[in-house]
Amino acid sequence: MILPWLILIPFIGGLLCWQGERFGLGVPRWVALFTMALVFVLSLILWSQGDYSLATLTQHGAAHWQSEFQVPWISRFGISFHLGLDGLSLLMVMLTGLLGVMAVICSWKEISDHIGFFHLNLLWSLGGVIGVFLALDMFLFFTFWELMLVPTYFLIALWGHNPPTGKGRIHAAMKFIIYTQTSGLILLLAILGLVFVHFQGTGQLSFDYGDLLGTKMSPHVEYMLMLGFFIAFAVKLPVVPFHSWLPDAHSLAPTAGSVDLAGLLLKTAGYGLLRFSLPFFPHASHEFAPIAMWLGVISIFYGAILAFAQTDIKRLIAYTSISHMGFVLIAIYAGTHIALQGAVLQMVAHGISAGALFILSGEIYERLKTRDMRQMSGLWSRFSYLPPLSMFFAVASLGLPGMGNFVGEFLILLGSFPVAPVVTVVAAGGLIMAAVYGLILIQRALHGPAHSPEKLKDLNMREIAMMLSLVAILLYLGLYPQSVLDTSSGAMAGVQHWYSTALSAPQNIAQ
Amino acid sequence: MTLNEQQFIALLPILITGATTVVVMLAIAFARNHWWNATLTVAGLNLALASIILAARVAPQTVTPLLVIDGYSCFYMALILVITLACATLAHAYMEDFAGNREEIYLLLTLAASGAMVLVSSRHMASLFIGLELLSVPIYGMVAYTFRNHRSLEGGIKYMVLSAAASAFLLFGMALLYAHSGTLSFKGLSGQFHMAGLHSPLLVVGALMILIGLGFKLSFAPFHMWTPDVYEGAPAPVGAFLATASKTAVLAVLVRFLLEASAENELAMREAMGVIAFLSILVGNFLALTQTNIKRLLGYSSIAHLGYVLVAVVAANHLESEAVAMYLVTYIATTLGAFGVVALMSDAGRLHDADAIFNYRGLFWRRPYLTAVLTVMMLSLAGIPLTAGFIGKFYVIAAGVDAKLWWLLGALVVGSGVGLYYYLRVVVALYLPEPGMVQHDARLDWGQRAGGIMVLALAAVVLIVGIFPQPIIDLIRDAGITALHLS
């Protein structure tokens, strides 16, 4: 029974925030903080109680879920309200709870108008994300997939920034929602295609994950349906050439919106590929894998090169996200157990490091009123706490050993090498690019001559506490990743099992 | 020809609606009182709505060779009565400050409603034509009702001229069908379509002409030119009626004609409808992009939405009538709600309705609940999950995927993407900072008045259908077309 509450709590909390505004401006903030903290604590309880070592998907028999919830919904189409939790979804829900708390805290001072409505949108978007991570019915999944976008649209369009030059926040929000919704409709077509193929084969109309798994179809149909799923996830991940919404949306969103986008929304795409695309269409995915991997390589380099050329600090971080997600894409299509584990760890670590960098750039913006790095230089002499923290997250993002990102990237490269040596070698070059843009961020913003010797208002206790907890988690992921790997191991073993049985070449069956 | 008791009961909804018209007319002649006349209308319509329960018990019944009261027509008659009730409520709020005679709008409204009800129960070309004219002629008057506003008058005349042209097409089509087959009943034509198939140009051209004639009323793409002007000119409650009741009734009879007369077995018909659907989706959505007037925008969006429904008709599979009914229910609730908000924001005492998007800027900070309603309606029109619009779109896509109509589905995806842009433009304007000067506003107590309650109820319906559609799906599945033989 805990699963539906994980989704309901943010939705109810959002409504309370909206109505709570009339009792005082602080009320929505505290309600939102309490709500997300509750979600996070619930997910921690689930983590401590469950046993996530068993494989979620087995070749024979029903899928094994650590926790499950199912009630009939629209029986006409065999749709049920079916939620399920395994190690992968649990990690993602924990990440959502954590970043949700951070998103609420980081908007404490930044958002000053229409606070109640802001938190309504923030919490509903987070609720939608949790729904995506838990849904096991394709109709339900699609509902949440679309549902999380509308509040995010409002976050960008109403509380975003209007840059002095160029198109404004409404343009960015519109671009974001048109990209994601249109690709979402393609996903809906593919889902319905899969359902009707399954219906023709078995005479059973069902949207349930367990039923649709292992649907028999011709190679051509499988490939087309797989492409439908892939396009929707590729837009959200994003994969070059479907990425052009991302820099605008990330850079013009308010800080909480950027944290939500980079930390969570991008992860829903990786999750979707792992949970649905690979197990539903193993043969087609395998056939498509070289293309997907090379798209990943292109994303790595394209994101890195464009990040290097940015002057706006948030755009820089946005482009690094494209680069990092390229690694995740390679790992997912490599499909070995080690690579998949690396992908999960990379998603978690990137969520935290990118979220932290966006929060830091929000804090810099609050103090300097600019996000242009050309006007920043020499910040090291003007703050005492902010620069070292920025440096920590910048080097975490470039993959310094000791932080979670390094472990993720290392596992990805290690696991992908036996399957696709050329791709892996080329992708490894991306790490050098990461060092370049990471250091250029530090160099331009923190070092150099200061614009004025005057000290700026440093981070307060709230901000320092928030940042230090993220530092601690990132170090924990880097120094002792085993606990995360143990949690996702069962889920990834299942995915790897489904994917590898479709491979024909024996050397590809790693592990 | 005599009516037996059962046929009489089956006919009750139409009879009561017709009687309401007469009673309201007499009441107006007796004393002009806006509130009393409106209340009388609403009471009569409610009575008619209640009598559908009786009619549904004795259904299916054929009443004369012209009409059939079956589950299908009961369902659509109920929809039309609900729409008429909603429009009467809105008209009451809207007409309060109108300088001229306020009461006759109820007369025209009930008259049009009885036409629409005849239309949805017709099984013969003659009743189709009578119903269509009975529906259209009062609408000319209603569109031009606020005739001091020259846009309203222009809209009314435009609609009348183009409707007359459409009727000419329709009549010519019927004549061709009659010349070939010697019968005008749908069932009789069915045999002809089965026998003749592709080899009879008279049948094919006749059926296509009928499609064109009805296509004018449904504002399908090459025949859509009148739509934005008439929507803009019509007073908001009339616009609501035109966009919902008239479309529903005509589409219902089109589907019945296609199914009962087996005209959709004709390949040329399906191809023509496919092209029309494709054009409607693209034309409607792309032309809506640049609109700054919310009524024109709703006009163009209705072209696109009718295009979406037509995809389900072209699919012509087991989902067809179910998908059409579901889409219409969601479209009606949503469109009525959107026009309802416009009507609440406007009043007939002013020269123009509150129809520029600019009038709605920052509305959320003044009227949060009314804005929430309009937001829900716009999201539903855009087809976002958990609103009714998504369920309708889901049905259409399911029917299309099942029939493998990939090119139409491609147009639907593109059209929906474009649609998001203009629907969300309206939505985001609602939440932007308020402009310095507010030109239009809803009354402070809008939520306690009939129109306001109706709009809030529609928002609830849109959300409930979106979240839990199973009951309405069951209802629609019970209301299938009953195959009845010639009597």
PDB file of N, CA and C in Angstrom, chain A residues 18-19 22 72-77 79 114 117 139 142-144 146-147 150 153-154 157-159 169-170 174 177-178 181-183 185-186 188-189 192-193 196 199-200 207, chain B residues 318-319 322 364-365 368-369 372 375 379 384-386 390-391 393-395 397-398 401-402 404 409 412-413 416-417 420-421 424-425 427-428 431-432 466-470 473 477:
ATOM      1  N   TRP A  18      -0.898  25.204  -2.530  1.00  0.00           N
ATOM      2  CA  TRP A  18      -1.651  26.224  -3.254  1.00  0.00           C
ATOM      3  C   TRP A  18      -2.603  26.940  -2.309  1.00  0.00           C
ATOM      4  N   GLN A  19      -3.346  26.122  -1.538  1.00  0.00           N
ATOM      5  CA  GLN A  19      -4.331  26.716  -0.640  1.00  0.00           C
ATOM      6  C   GLN A  19      -3.677  27.290   0.611  1.00  0.00           C
ATOM      7  N   ARG A  22      -2.702  31.256   1.550  1.00  0.00           N
ATOM      8  CA  ARG A  22      -3.539  32.275   2.195  1.00  0.00           C
ATOM      9  C   ARG A  22      -3.291  32.364   3.691  1.00  0.00           C
ATOM     10  N   PRO A  72      -8.052  -2.518 -10.767  1.00  0.00           N
ATOM     11  CA  PRO A  72      -8.535  -2.296 -12.138  1.00  0.00           C
ATOM     12  C   PRO A  72      -8.876  -0.827 -12.360  1.00  0.00           C
ATOM     13  N   TRP A  73      -8.689  -0.373 -13.585  1.00  0.00           N
ATOM     14  CA  TRP A  73      -8.924   1.047 -13.863  1.00  0.00           C
ATOM     15  C   TRP A  73      -9.905   1.176 -15.034  1.00  0.00           C
ATOM     16  N   ILE A  74      -9.424   0.894 -16.254  1.00  0.00           N
ATOM     17  CA  ILE A  74     -10.315   0.988 -17.407  1.00  0.00           C
ATOM     18  C   ILE A  74     -10.386  -0.415 -17.995  1.00  0.00           C
ATOM     19  N   SER A  75     -11.387  -1.178 -17.556  1.00  0.00           N
ATOM     20  CA  SER A  75     -11.391  -2.590 -17.920  1.00  0.00           C
ATOM     21  C   SER A  75     -11.669  -2.777 -19.410  1.00  0.00           C
ATOM     22  N   ARG A  76     -12.298  -1.769 -20.049  1.00  0.00           N
ATOM     23  CA  ARG A  76     -12.584  -1.863 -21.479  1.00  0.00           C
ATOM     24  C   ARG A  76     -11.332  -2.197 -22.271  1.00  0.00           C
ATOM     25  N   PHE A  77     -10.202  -1.618 -21.889  1.00  0.00           N
ATOM     26  CA  PHE A  77      -8.960  -1.835 -22.630  1.00  0.00           C
ATOM     27  C   PHE A  77      -7.959  -2.667 -21.833  1.00  0.00           C
ATOM     28  N   ILE A  79      -6.836  -2.042 -18.869  1.00  0.00           N
ATOM     29  CA  ILE A  79      -5.899  -1.125 -18.222  1.00  0.00           C
ATOM     30  C   ILE A  79      -6.113  -1.206 -16.721  1.00  0.00           C
ATOM     31  N   HIS A 114       3.807  34.426  -6.030  1.00  0.00           N
ATOM     32  CA  HIS A 114       2.913  33.295  -6.258  1.00  0.00           C
ATOM     33  C   HIS A 114       3.535  31.992  -5.758  1.00  0.00           C
ATOM     34  N   PHE A 117       1.370  28.641  -5.816  1.00  0.00           N
ATOM     35  CA  PHE A 117       1.181  28.047  -7.142  1.00  0.00           C
ATOM     36  C   PHE A 117       2.486  27.460  -7.657  1.00  0.00           C
ATOM     37  N   PHE A 139      -0.479   2.274 -20.192  1.00  0.00           N
ATOM     38  CA  PHE A 139      -1.355   3.452 -20.226  1.00  0.00           C
ATOM     39  C   PHE A 139      -1.045   4.371 -19.045  1.00  0.00           C
ATOM     40  N   PHE A 142       2.232   6.100 -19.589  1.00  0.00           N
ATOM     41  CA  PHE A 142       2.108   7.219 -20.524  1.00  0.00           C
ATOM     42  C   PHE A 142       1.433   8.408 -19.848  1.00  0.00           C
ATOM     43  N   THR A 143       0.413   8.118 -19.022  1.00  0.00           N
ATOM     44  CA  THR A 143      -0.270   9.202 -18.317  1.00  0.00           C
ATOM     45  C   THR A 143       0.718  10.018 -17.492  1.00  0.00           C
ATOM     46  N   PHE A 144       1.526   9.330 -16.699  1.00  0.00           N
ATOM     47  CA  PHE A 144       2.484  10.052 -15.865  1.00  0.00           C
ATOM     48  C   PHE A 144       3.556  10.722 -16.720  1.00  0.00           C
ATOM     49  N   GLU A 146       3.302  12.086 -19.589  1.00  0.00           N
ATOM     50  CA  GLU A 146       2.824  13.367 -20.091  1.00  0.00           C
ATOM     51  C   GLU A 146       2.522  14.322 -18.945  1.00  0.00           C
ATOM     52  N   LEU A 147       2.054  13.742 -17.850  1.00  0.00           N
ATOM     53  CA  LEU A 147       1.574  14.565 -16.744  1.00  0.00           C
ATOM     54  C   LEU A 147       2.692  15.370 -16.104  1.00  0.00           C
ATOM     55  N   VAL A 150       3.455  19.113 -17.955  1.00  0.00           N
ATOM     56  CA  VAL A 150       2.678  20.351 -17.902  1.00  0.00           C
ATOM     57  C   VAL A 150       3.112  21.243 -16.738  1.00  0.00           C
ATOM     58  N   TYR A 153       6.309  22.795 -17.584  1.00  0.00           N
ATOM     59  CA  TYR A 153       6.088  23.894 -18.526  1.00  0.00           C
ATOM     60  C   TYR A 153       5.776  25.182 -17.775  1.00  0.00           C
ATOM     61  N   PHE A 154       4.883  25.084 -16.786  1.00  0.00           N
ATOM     62  CA  PHE A 154       4.530  26.281 -16.026  1.00  0.00           C
ATOM     63  C   PHE A 154       5.729  26.809 -15.250  1.00  0.00           C
ATOM     64  N   ALA A 157       7.748  28.653 -17.798  1.00  0.00           N
ATOM     65  CA  ALA A 157       7.098  29.790 -18.458  1.00  0.00           C
ATOM     66  C   ALA A 157       6.775  30.908 -17.478  1.00  0.00           C
ATOM     67  N   LEU A 158       6.518  30.574 -16.222  1.00  0.00           N
ATOM     68  CA  LEU A 158       6.062  31.616 -15.301  1.00  0.00           C
ATOM     69  C   LEU A 158       7.142  32.101 -14.352  1.00  0.00           C
ATOM     70  N   TRP A 159       8.066  31.235 -13.965  1.00  0.00           N
ATOM     71  CA  TRP A 159       9.084  31.671 -13.013  1.00  0.00           C
ATOM     72  C   TRP A 159      10.483  31.648 -13.616  1.00  0.00           C
ATOM     73  N   ARG A 169      11.628  33.117 -21.732  1.00  0.00           N
ATOM     74  CA  ARG A 169      11.279  31.878 -21.040  1.00  0.00           C
ATOM     75  C   ARG A 169      10.062  31.202 -21.662  1.00  0.00           C
ATOM     76  N   ILE A 170       9.112  31.998 -22.165  1.00  0.00           N
ATOM     77  CA  ILE A 170       7.911  31.362 -22.718  1.00  0.00           C
ATOM     78  C   ILE A 170       8.267  30.597 -23.983  1.00  0.00           C
ATOM     79  N   MET A 174       7.746  26.636 -24.382  1.00  0.00           N
ATOM     80  CA  MET A 174       6.956  26.128 -25.494  1.00  0.00           C
ATOM     81  C   MET A 174       7.740  25.080 -26.279  1.00  0.00           C
ATOM     82  N   ILE A 177       7.859  21.825 -24.352  1.00  0.00           N
ATOM     83  CA  ILE A 177       6.657  20.978 -24.288  1.00  0.00           C
ATOM     84  C   ILE A 177       6.291  20.449 -25.664  1.00  0.00           C
ATOM     85  N   ILE A 178       6.575  21.208 -26.715  1.00  0.00           N
ATOM     86  CA  ILE A 178       6.240  20.698 -28.046  1.00  0.00           C
ATOM     87  C   ILE A 178       7.138  19.508 -28.383  1.00  0.00           C
ATOM     88  N   GLN A 181       5.985  16.573 -25.917  1.00  0.00           N
ATOM     89  CA  GLN A 181       4.642  16.046 -26.119  1.00  0.00           C
ATOM     90  C   GLN A 181       4.512  15.343 -27.465  1.00  0.00           C
ATOM     91  N   THR A 182       5.105  15.924 -28.491  1.00  0.00           N
ATOM     92  CA  THR A 182       4.982  15.298 -29.799  1.00  0.00           C
ATOM     93  C   THR A 182       5.666  13.937 -29.793  1.00  0.00           C
ATOM     94  N   SER A 183       6.853  13.877 -29.179  1.00  0.00           N
ATOM     95  CA  SER A 183       7.508  12.576 -29.106  1.00  0.00           C
ATOM     96  C   SER A 183       6.695  11.639 -28.231  1.00  0.00           C
ATOM     97  N   LEU A 185       3.458  11.484 -28.149  1.00  0.00           N
ATOM     98  CA  LEU A 185       2.388  10.894 -28.962  1.00  0.00           C
ATOM     99  C   LEU A 185       2.919   9.757 -29.822  1.00  0.00           C
ATOM    100  N   ILE A 186       4.168   9.904 -30.283  1.00  0.00           N
ATOM    101  CA  ILE A 186       4.758   8.797 -31.041  1.00  0.00           C
ATOM    102  C   ILE A 186       4.883   7.573 -30.138  1.00  0.00           C
ATOM    103  N   LEU A 188       2.896   6.918 -27.699  1.00  0.00           N
ATOM    104  CA  LEU A 188       1.546   6.373 -27.546  1.00  0.00           C
ATOM    105  C   LEU A 188       1.177   5.493 -28.745  1.00  0.00           C
ATOM    106  N   LEU A 189       1.544   5.954 -29.947  1.00  0.00           N
ATOM    107  CA  LEU A 189       1.281   5.136 -31.136  1.00  0.00           C
ATOM    108  C   LEU A 189       1.984   3.788 -31.001  1.00  0.00           C
ATOM    109  N   LEU A 192       0.256   1.570 -28.430  1.00  0.00           N
ATOM    110  CA  LEU A 192      -0.976   0.989 -28.963  1.00  0.00           C
ATOM    111  C   LEU A 192      -0.657  -0.071 -30.016  1.00  0.00           C
ATOM    112  N   GLY A 193       0.377   0.195 -30.818  1.00  0.00           N
ATOM    113  CA  GLY A 193       0.779  -0.806 -31.798  1.00  0.00           C
ATOM    114  C   GLY A 193       1.147  -2.106 -31.117  1.00  0.00           C
ATOM    115  N   PHE A 196      -1.967  -3.873 -29.744  1.00  0.00           N
ATOM    116  CA  PHE A 196      -2.799  -4.550 -30.755  1.00  0.00           C
ATOM    117  C   PHE A 196      -2.089  -5.759 -31.351  1.00  0.00           C
ATOM    118  N   PHE A 199      -2.726  -8.274 -28.893  1.00  0.00           N
ATOM    119  CA  PHE A 199      -4.131  -8.662 -28.947  1.00  0.00           C
ATOM    120  C   PHE A 199      -4.370  -9.643 -30.093  1.00  0.00           C
ATOM    121  N   GLN A 200      -3.755  -9.360 -31.241  1.00  0.00           N
ATOM    122  CA  GLN A 200      -3.940 -10.258 -32.381  1.00  0.00           C
ATOM    123  C   GLN A 200      -3.320 -11.625 -32.119  1.00  0.00           C
ATOM    124  N   PHE A 207      -2.782  -3.731 -21.294  1.00  0.00           N
ATOM    125  CA  PHE A 207      -1.688  -2.763 -21.314  1.00  0.00           C
ATOM    126  C   PHE A 207      -0.655  -3.115 -20.250  1.00  0.00           C
TER     127      PHE A 207
ATOM    128  N   HIS B 318     -14.327  -2.021 -35.496  1.00  0.00           N
ATOM    129  CA  HIS B 318     -15.260  -2.235 -34.391  1.00  0.00           C
ATOM    130  C   HIS B 318     -15.257  -1.084 -33.391  1.00  0.00           C
ATOM    131  N   LEU B 319     -14.223  -0.250 -33.427  1.00  0.00           N
ATOM    132  CA  LEU B 319     -14.163   0.847 -32.468  1.00  0.00           C
ATOM    133  C   LEU B 319     -14.877   2.103 -32.963  1.00  0.00           C
ATOM    134  N   GLU B 322     -18.042   3.724 -31.215  1.00  0.00           N
ATOM    135  CA  GLU B 322     -17.660   3.955 -29.825  1.00  0.00           C
ATOM    136  C   GLU B 322     -16.687   5.132 -29.728  1.00  0.00           C
ATOM    137  N   PHE B 364      -5.752  34.679 -13.613  1.00  0.00           N
ATOM    138  CA  PHE B 364      -5.584  33.776 -12.462  1.00  0.00           C
ATOM    139  C   PHE B 364      -5.507  34.553 -11.149  1.00  0.00           C
ATOM    140  N   TRP B 365      -4.889  35.713 -11.198  1.00  0.00           N
ATOM    141  CA  TRP B 365      -4.693  36.452  -9.953  1.00  0.00           C
ATOM    142  C   TRP B 365      -5.964  37.184  -9.543  1.00  0.00           C
ATOM    143  N   PRO B 368      -9.182  32.964  -9.611  1.00  0.00           N
ATOM    144  CA  PRO B 368      -8.400  31.722  -9.721  1.00  0.00           C
ATOM    145  C   PRO B 368      -9.214  30.511 -10.167  1.00  0.00           C
ATOM    146  N   TYR B 369     -10.442  30.368  -9.678  1.00  0.00           N
ATOM    147  CA  TYR B 369     -11.176  29.146 -10.004  1.00  0.00           C
ATOM    148  C   TYR B 369     -11.671  29.156 -11.444  1.00  0.00           C
ATOM    149  N   ALA B 372      -8.805  28.244 -13.392  1.00  0.00           N
ATOM    150  CA  ALA B 372      -8.538  26.804 -13.311  1.00  0.00           C
ATOM    151  C   ALA B 372      -9.443  26.066 -14.292  1.00  0.00           C
ATOM    152  N   THR B 375      -8.143  26.586 -17.756  1.00  0.00           N
ATOM    153  CA  THR B 375      -6.909  25.813 -17.918  1.00  0.00           C
ATOM    154  C   THR B 375      -7.227  24.349 -18.198  1.00  0.00           C
ATOM    155  N   LEU B 379      -6.223  22.359 -21.585  1.00  0.00           N
ATOM    156  CA  LEU B 379      -5.403  21.146 -21.525  1.00  0.00           C
ATOM    157  C   LEU B 379      -6.168  19.973 -22.115  1.00  0.00           C
ATOM    158  N   ILE B 384      -4.143  16.430 -22.992  1.00  0.00           N
ATOM    159  CA  ILE B 384      -3.202  16.045 -21.939  1.00  0.00           C
ATOM    160  C   ILE B 384      -3.867  14.984 -21.060  1.00  0.00           C
ATOM    161  N   PRO B 385      -3.153  13.934 -20.678  1.00  0.00           N
ATOM    162  CA  PRO B 385      -3.753  12.888 -19.857  1.00  0.00           C
ATOM    163  C   PRO B 385      -4.386  13.413 -18.568  1.00  0.00           C
ATOM    164  N   LEU B 386      -5.328  12.639 -18.073  1.00  0.00           N
ATOM    165  CA  LEU B 386      -6.151  12.939 -16.908  1.00  0.00           C
ATOM    166  C   LEU B 386      -7.199  14.005 -17.207  1.00  0.00           C
ATOM    167  N   PHE B 390      -7.951  13.677 -23.512  1.00  0.00           N
ATOM    168  CA  PHE B 390      -6.998  12.613 -23.780  1.00  0.00           C
ATOM    169  C   PHE B 390      -7.702  11.291 -24.044  1.00  0.00           C
ATOM    170  N   ILE B 391      -8.764  11.024 -23.287  1.00  0.00           N
ATOM    171  CA  ILE B 391      -9.479   9.758 -23.485  1.00  0.00           C
ATOM    172  C   ILE B 391     -10.044   9.712 -24.911  1.00  0.00           C
ATOM    173  N   LYS B 393      -8.925  11.346 -27.534  1.00  0.00           N
ATOM    174  CA  LYS B 393      -7.817  11.202 -28.473  1.00  0.00           C
ATOM    175  C   LYS B 393      -7.262   9.785 -28.441  1.00  0.00           C
ATOM    176  N   PHE B 394      -7.225   9.207 -27.242  1.00  0.00           N
ATOM    177  CA  PHE B 394      -6.749   7.835 -27.095  1.00  0.00           C
ATOM    178  C   PHE B 394      -7.608   6.881 -27.927  1.00  0.00           C
ATOM    179  N   TYR B 395      -8.936   7.069 -27.848  1.00  0.00           N
ATOM    180  CA  TYR B 395      -9.845   6.235 -28.633  1.00  0.00           C
ATOM    181  C   TYR B 395      -9.567   6.379 -30.126  1.00  0.00           C
ATOM    182  N   ILE B 397      -6.852   7.386 -31.632  1.00  0.00           N
ATOM    183  CA  ILE B 397      -5.556   6.807 -31.997  1.00  0.00           C
ATOM    184  C   ILE B 397      -5.651   5.287 -31.994  1.00  0.00           C
ATOM    185  N   ALA B 398      -6.366   4.749 -30.995  1.00  0.00           N
ATOM    186  CA  ALA B 398      -6.506   3.288 -30.950  1.00  0.00           C
ATOM    187  C   ALA B 398      -7.206   2.783 -32.205  1.00  0.00           C
ATOM    188  N   VAL B 401      -4.719   3.110 -35.117  1.00  0.00           N
ATOM    189  CA  VAL B 401      -3.638   2.121 -35.098  1.00  0.00           C
ATOM    190  C   VAL B 401      -4.190   0.764 -35.507  1.00  0.00           C
ATOM    191  N   ASP B 402      -5.395   0.446 -35.008  1.00  0.00           N
ATOM    192  CA  ASP B 402      -5.989  -0.842 -35.334  1.00  0.00           C
ATOM    193  C   ASP B 402      -6.228  -0.965 -36.838  1.00  0.00           C
ATOM    194  N   LYS B 404      -4.475   0.653 -39.056  1.00  0.00           N
ATOM    195  CA  LYS B 404      -3.182   0.933 -39.705  1.00  0.00           C
ATOM    196  C   LYS B 404      -3.237   2.152 -40.625  1.00  0.00           C
ATOM    197  N   LEU B 409      -2.528   9.132 -38.818  1.00  0.00           N
ATOM    198  CA  LEU B 409      -1.979   9.251 -37.462  1.00  0.00           C
ATOM    199  C   LEU B 409      -0.794  10.201 -37.447  1.00  0.00           C
ATOM    200  N   LEU B 412      -2.149  13.483 -37.270  1.00  0.00           N
ATOM    201  CA  LEU B 412      -2.683  13.713 -35.928  1.00  0.00           C
ATOM    202  C   LEU B 412      -1.560  14.100 -34.960  1.00  0.00           C
ATOM    203  N   VAL B 413      -0.421  13.409 -35.073  1.00  0.00           N
ATOM    204  CA  VAL B 413       0.701  13.726 -34.184  1.00  0.00           C
ATOM    205  C   VAL B 413       1.201  15.144 -34.460  1.00  0.00           C
ATOM    206  N   SER B 416      -1.388  17.665 -33.270  1.00  0.00           N
ATOM    207  CA  SER B 416      -1.426  17.828 -31.821  1.00  0.00           C
ATOM    208  C   SER B 416      -0.240  18.640 -31.333  1.00  0.00           C
ATOM    209  N   GLY B 417       0.913  18.426 -31.960  1.00  0.00           N
ATOM    210  CA  GLY B 417       2.091  19.199 -31.569  1.00  0.00           C
ATOM    211  C   GLY B 417       1.874  20.679 -31.823  1.00  0.00           C
ATOM    212  N   LEU B 420      -0.675  22.195 -29.322  1.00  0.00           N
ATOM    213  CA  LEU B 420      -0.143  22.570 -28.010  1.00  0.00           C
ATOM    214  C   LEU B 420       0.261  24.020 -27.973  1.00  0.00           C
ATOM    215  N   TYR B 421       0.849  24.483 -29.076  1.00  0.00           N
ATOM    216  CA  TYR B 421       1.401  25.830 -29.090  1.00  0.00           C
ATOM    217  C   TYR B 421       0.299  26.850 -28.822  1.00  0.00           C
ATOM    218  N   LEU B 424      -1.595  26.345 -25.287  1.00  0.00           N
ATOM    219  CA  LEU B 424      -0.792  26.752 -24.131  1.00  0.00           C
ATOM    220  C   LEU B 424      -0.528  28.248 -24.136  1.00  0.00           C
ATOM    221  N   ARG B 425      -0.568  28.864 -25.329  1.00  0.00           N
ATOM    222  CA  ARG B 425      -0.413  30.306 -25.374  1.00  0.00           C
ATOM    223  C   ARG B 425      -1.555  30.979 -24.606  1.00  0.00           C
ATOM    224  N   VAL B 427      -3.241  29.471 -22.200  1.00  0.00           N
ATOM    225  CA  VAL B 427      -3.096  29.117 -20.785  1.00  0.00           C
ATOM    226  C   VAL B 427      -2.059  30.005 -20.114  1.00  0.00           C
ATOM    227  N   VAL B 428      -0.928  30.202 -20.775  1.00  0.00           N
ATOM    228  CA  VAL B 428       0.141  30.939 -20.108  1.00  0.00           C
ATOM    229  C   VAL B 428      -0.260  32.400 -19.939  1.00  0.00           C
ATOM    230  N   TYR B 431      -1.810  33.335 -16.627  1.00  0.00           N
ATOM    231  CA  TYR B 431      -1.009  33.389 -15.411  1.00  0.00           C
ATOM    232  C   TYR B 431       0.037  34.495 -15.453  1.00  0.00           C
ATOM    233  N   LEU B 432       0.111  35.210 -16.570  1.00  0.00           N
ATOM    234  CA  LEU B 432       1.100  36.283 -16.646  1.00  0.00           C
ATOM    235  C   LEU B 432       0.671  37.430 -15.722  1.00  0.00           C
ATOM    236  N   GLY B 466     -11.752  12.100 -17.524  1.00  0.00           N
ATOM    237  CA  GLY B 466     -10.334  11.881 -17.805  1.00  0.00           C
ATOM    238  C   GLY B 466      -9.701  10.894 -16.854  1.00  0.00           C
ATOM    239  N   ILE B 467     -10.116  10.926 -15.591  1.00  0.00           N
ATOM    240  CA  ILE B 467      -9.453  10.076 -14.599  1.00  0.00           C
ATOM    241  C   ILE B 467     -10.119   8.705 -14.533  1.00  0.00           C
ATOM    242  N   PHE B 468     -11.443   8.694 -14.618  1.00  0.00           N
ATOM    243  CA  PHE B 468     -12.135   7.411 -14.483  1.00  0.00           C
ATOM    244  C   PHE B 468     -13.179   7.255 -15.576  1.00  0.00           C
ATOM    245  N   PRO B 469     -12.745   6.896 -16.792  1.00  0.00           N
ATOM    246  CA  PRO B 469     -13.663   6.881 -17.929  1.00  0.00           C
ATOM    247  C   PRO B 469     -14.547   5.639 -18.026  1.00  0.00           C
ATOM    248  N   GLN B 470     -14.303   4.637 -17.177  1.00  0.00           N
ATOM    249  CA  GLN B 470     -15.011   3.367 -17.381  1.00  0.00           C
ATOM    250  C   GLN B 470     -16.534   3.504 -17.409  1.00  0.00           C
ATOM    251  N   ILE B 473     -17.666   4.824 -20.701  1.00  0.00           N
ATOM    252  CA  ILE B 473     -17.415   3.838 -21.757  1.00  0.00           C
ATOM    253  C   ILE B 473     -18.535   2.793 -21.762  1.00  0.00           C
ATOM    254  N   ARG B 477     -21.109   1.988 -24.807  1.00  0.00           N
ATOM    255  CA  ARG B 477     -21.170   0.658 -25.428  1.00  0.00           C
ATOM    256  C   ARG B 477     -22.595   0.101 -25.421  1.00  0.00           C
TER     257      ARG B 477
END
